[in-house]
Amino acid sequence: MSKVISSAIEPSVRALADRFNESGWAKELRIQALEAYDVLDLPKQDEGWRNLRLKEVPLDTLIAGVDKKQTPEQILSRIDENAAGVVVHYNSDVTEIRLDPDLQAKGVILTSLQDAVANHPDKVEKYLGKLYSFKESKFAALHYALRTGGAFLYVPKNVVIDSPIQLFTYADAPNVGVFNHTLVVAEAFSQVTVLEHSSSDLGGGTNVHSAGVEIFTNDGAKVNYIALQNFDQGTYSFNPRRAQVGRDAEVKWVGSELGGKIARSENTSYVEGDGANSEAVVVFFGSGEQSLDVSAAMIHRGRNSTSNIVAKGVMTDKAKTIWRGLGHIQQGSKGSSTFQRENSLILSETSKGDAIPGLLIEETDVAGAGHAATVGRIDEAHLFYLQSRGIPLKQAQKMIVEGFFGSILELIPLENVRKEVETLVDRKLGW
């Protein structure tokens, strides 16, 4: 007997399944997520959610989608002509797909996730939802119930993609939910860099972005995933990004979390293979009345595996930020190591930052483990010194923030990305 569903989103969920002619496992996944959404409450007790103002997230007024439109010029102008491939997710649909013909000839697949469900079901069913389950939270269930568009990237064995794959998520329609999912499968000894741009311009309105990223790297594969999140402060964003790292494989995360009214982001690697490595570099900056919850976690299951997390954050105005880092070496992960360090800088009396680093070591034979975190206010002596040399207060703050971020920005592998982050930080500082 099927369950009785009372959720207001049920008509939208069933309409999406009909629109995409879904059947079998794909439709079942959507319906199961709807049933979970119907019974799950907003997260309350979990440490990773309780500091966010979740009751103000406008779930009851969400519109599941709008009519497909052309890719806006402000996104077209940002597409790198040298990009290996491009997918644009605009509001609730994919409006642009490009792939270098030479890569297509080598078996690379780049398309919307929705098209991949229809045309490459064997590849999608094997991986979709395996790292990020609809059962995890009400937002996860919402994501899988109303998922549209998104991106699917498949890189065959031994294929090396030299130029980045660009993914754009852009919203300008208030009240429309953005539920894109990115699925990356890198076969053995393949290499790729994915550059994700997320932004919005809601003209004072609000919307909800409940997304997901799943990356699977097989033996010896290498994936760099770079995320630039700069939603306007009408967007409520929830975006877990997770990777499974195979034997001698590597996943490197770069995250820049700057936007959103409430933004919860996560970069988690399951370092499963022997000799696997994963790294995370994270920059975050809260201003206005933003609430940012930023985390990175490395879960070791393979022997002689390694991981490292580096993060820096700034907060000003009335912003509140929380950083969570975790290095977890499970029993049996002999010879593994995990390290993390995070620093936060507070620029105003009314902003707040918390750092919650953690280590969980269940194996006695480890190569090393450690963490360090600091949260402190801007040094008044430094400000006084600069001002005494004739430098105005705002410019002095800018110089200190640039110096603070300098060492971590050097870890971003693409120069154009470093410059973009620097520009966005300057805007947050009012320059």
CSV table of N, CA and C in Angstrom, one decimal, residues 185-241:
chain,number,residue,atom,x,y,z
A,185,VAL,N,31.9,11.4,-12.6
A,185,VAL,CA,32.5,10.1,-12.5
A,185,VAL,C,33.9,10.1,-13.3
A,186,ALA,N,35.0,9.9,-12.6
A,186,ALA,CA,36.3,9.9,-13.2
A,186,ALA,C,36.8,8.5,-13.2
A,187,GLU,N,36.9,7.9,-14.4
A,187,GLU,CA,37.4,6.5,-14.4
A,187,GLU,C,39.0,6.5,-14.2
A,188,ALA,N,39.5,5.3,-14.1
A,188,ALA,CA,40.9,5.1,-13.7
A,188,ALA,C,41.9,5.9,-14.5
A,189,PHE,N,42.8,6.6,-13.8
A,189,PHE,CA,43.9,7.4,-14.3
A,189,PHE,C,43.4,8.6,-15.2
A,190,SER,N,42.2,9.0,-15.1
A,190,SER,CA,41.7,10.2,-15.8
A,190,SER,C,42.0,11.4,-14.9
A,191,GLN,N,41.9,12.6,-15.6
A,191,GLN,CA,42.1,13.8,-14.8
A,191,GLN,C,41.2,14.9,-15.4
A,192,VAL,N,40.6,15.7,-14.5
A,192,VAL,CA,39.8,16.8,-14.9
A,192,VAL,C,39.7,17.9,-13.8
A,193,THR,N,39.5,19.1,-14.2
A,193,THR,CA,39.2,20.2,-13.3
A,193,THR,C,37.8,20.8,-13.6
A,194,VAL,N,37.0,20.9,-12.5
A,194,VAL,CA,35.7,21.4,-12.7
A,194,VAL,C,35.6,22.7,-11.9
A,195,LEU,N,35.1,23.8,-12.6
A,195,LEU,CA,34.9,25.1,-12.0
A,195,LEU,C,33.5,25.4,-11.9
A,196,GLU,N,32.9,25.5,-10.7
A,196,GLU,CA,31.5,25.8,-10.4
A,196,GLU,C,31.3,27.2,-10.0
A,197,HIS,N,30.5,28.0,-10.8
A,197,HIS,CA,30.1,29.3,-10.4
A,197,HIS,C,28.6,29.4,-10.0
A,198,SER,N,28.4,29.9,-8.8
A,198,SER,CA,27.0,30.0,-8.3
A,198,SER,C,26.7,31.5,-8.0
A,199,SER,N,25.6,32.1,-8.5
A,199,SER,CA,25.3,33.4,-8.3
A,199,SER,C,23.8,33.7,-8.5
A,200,SER,N,23.3,34.8,-8.0
A,200,SER,CA,21.9,35.1,-8.2
A,200,SER,C,21.7,36.6,-8.2
A,201,ASP,N,20.6,37.1,-8.8
A,201,ASP,CA,20.2,38.5,-8.8
A,201,ASP,C,18.7,38.5,-8.7
A,202,LEU,N,18.2,38.5,-7.5
A,202,LEU,CA,16.8,38.4,-7.3
A,202,LEU,C,16.0,39.7,-7.1
A,203,GLY,N,16.7,40.8,-7.2
A,203,GLY,CA,16.0,42.1,-7.1
A,203,GLY,C,15.3,42.3,-5.8
A,204,GLY,N,15.8,41.8,-4.7
A,204,GLY,CA,15.2,42.0,-3.4
A,204,GLY,C,14.3,40.8,-3.0
A,205,GLY,N,14.1,39.9,-3.9
A,205,GLY,CA,13.2,38.7,-3.6
A,205,GLY,C,14.1,37.6,-2.9
A,206,THR,N,13.5,36.5,-2.7
A,206,THR,CA,14.1,35.4,-2.1
A,206,THR,C,13.9,34.1,-2.9
A,207,ASN,N,14.8,33.2,-2.7
A,207,ASN,CA,14.7,31.8,-3.2
A,207,ASN,C,15.5,30.8,-2.4
A,208,VAL,N,15.3,29.5,-2.8
A,208,VAL,CA,16.0,28.5,-2.1
A,208,VAL,C,16.9,27.7,-3.1
A,209,HIS,N,18.1,27.5,-2.7
A,209,HIS,CA,19.0,26.7,-3.5
A,209,HIS,C,19.4,25.5,-2.7
A,210,SER,N,18.9,24.3,-3.0
A,210,SER,CA,19.2,23.1,-2.3
A,210,SER,C,19.8,22.1,-3.4
A,211,ALA,N,21.1,22.1,-3.4
A,211,ALA,CA,21.9,21.4,-4.4
A,211,ALA,C,22.6,20.2,-3.9
A,212,GLY,N,23.4,19.6,-4.7
A,212,GLY,CA,24.3,18.5,-4.2
A,212,GLY,C,25.3,18.2,-5.3
A,213,VAL,N,26.5,17.8,-4.8
A,213,VAL,CA,27.6,17.4,-5.7
A,213,VAL,C,28.1,16.0,-5.2
A,214,GLU,N,28.3,15.1,-6.1
A,214,GLU,CA,28.8,13.8,-5.9
A,214,GLU,C,29.9,13.5,-6.9
A,215,ILE,N,31.1,13.2,-6.4
A,215,ILE,CA,32.3,12.9,-7.2
A,215,ILE,C,32.8,11.5,-6.9
A,216,PHE,N,33.0,10.7,-8.0
A,216,PHE,CA,33.6,9.4,-7.8
A,216,PHE,C,34.9,9.3,-8.6
A,217,THR,N,36.0,9.0,-7.9
A,217,THR,CA,37.3,8.9,-8.6
A,217,THR,C,37.8,7.4,-8.4
A,218,ASN,N,38.0,6.8,-9.6
A,218,ASN,CA,38.5,5.4,-9.5
A,218,ASN,C,40.0,5.4,-9.4
A,219,ASP,N,40.6,4.3,-9.5
A,219,ASP,CA,42.1,4.2,-9.2
A,219,ASP,C,42.9,5.1,-10.0
A,220,GLY,N,43.7,5.9,-9.3
A,220,GLY,CA,44.7,6.8,-10.0
A,220,GLY,C,44.1,8.0,-10.6
A,221,ALA,N,42.8,8.3,-10.5
A,221,ALA,CA,42.2,9.4,-11.1
A,221,ALA,C,42.4,10.7,-10.3
A,222,LYS,N,42.4,11.8,-10.9
A,222,LYS,CA,42.6,13.1,-10.2
A,222,LYS,C,41.5,14.1,-10.6
A,223,VAL,N,40.8,14.6,-9.6
A,223,VAL,CA,39.8,15.6,-9.8
A,223,VAL,C,40.0,16.8,-9.0
A,224,ASN,N,40.1,18.0,-9.6
A,224,ASN,CA,40.1,19.3,-8.9
A,224,ASN,C,38.7,19.9,-9.0
A,225,TYR,N,38.0,20.2,-7.9
A,225,TYR,CA,36.7,20.8,-7.9
A,225,TYR,C,36.7,22.2,-7.2
A,226,ILE,N,36.5,23.2,-8.0
A,226,ILE,CA,36.6,24.6,-7.5
A,226,ILE,C,35.2,25.3,-7.5
A,227,ALA,N,34.8,25.7,-6.4
A,227,ALA,CA,33.4,26.3,-6.3
A,227,ALA,C,33.5,27.8,-5.8
A,228,LEU,N,32.9,28.6,-6.6
A,228,LEU,CA,32.8,30.0,-6.3
A,228,LEU,C,31.3,30.4,-6.1
A,229,GLN,N,31.0,30.5,-4.8
A,229,GLN,CA,29.6,30.8,-4.4
A,229,GLN,C,29.4,32.3,-4.0
A,230,ASN,N,28.6,33.0,-4.8
A,230,ASN,CA,28.4,34.4,-4.6
A,230,ASN,C,26.9,34.8,-4.8
A,231,PHE,N,26.0,34.0,-4.2
A,231,PHE,CA,24.6,34.3,-4.3
A,231,PHE,C,24.3,35.7,-3.6
A,232,ASP,N,23.3,36.4,-4.0
A,232,ASP,CA,22.9,37.6,-3.3
A,232,ASP,C,22.2,37.2,-2.0
A,233,GLN,N,22.0,38.3,-1.2
A,233,GLN,CA,21.5,38.0,0.2
A,233,GLN,C,20.0,37.7,0.3
A,234,GLY,N,19.4,37.3,-0.9
A,234,GLY,CA,18.0,36.8,-0.9
A,234,GLY,C,18.0,35.3,-1.0
A,235,THR,N,19.2,34.7,-1.2
A,235,THR,CA,19.2,33.3,-1.4
A,235,THR,C,19.5,32.5,-0.2
A,236,TYR,N,18.8,31.4,0.1
A,236,TYR,CA,19.0,30.5,1.1
A,236,TYR,C,19.7,29.2,0.5
A,237,SER,N,20.9,29.0,0.7
A,237,SER,CA,21.7,28.0,0.0
A,237,SER,C,22.1,26.8,0.9
A,238,PHE,N,21.9,25.6,0.4
A,238,PHE,CA,22.3,24.4,1.1
A,238,PHE,C,23.0,23.5,0.1
A,239,ASN,N,24.3,23.3,0.2
A,239,ASN,CA,25.1,22.6,-0.9
A,239,ASN,C,26.1,21.7,-0.3
A,240,PRO,N,25.8,20.4,-0.1
A,240,PRO,CA,26.8,19.5,0.3
A,240,PRO,C,27.6,19.0,-0.9
A,241,ARG,N,28.9,18.9,-0.8
A,241,ARG,CA,29.7,18.4,-1.9
A,241,ARG,C,30.5,17.2,-1.4
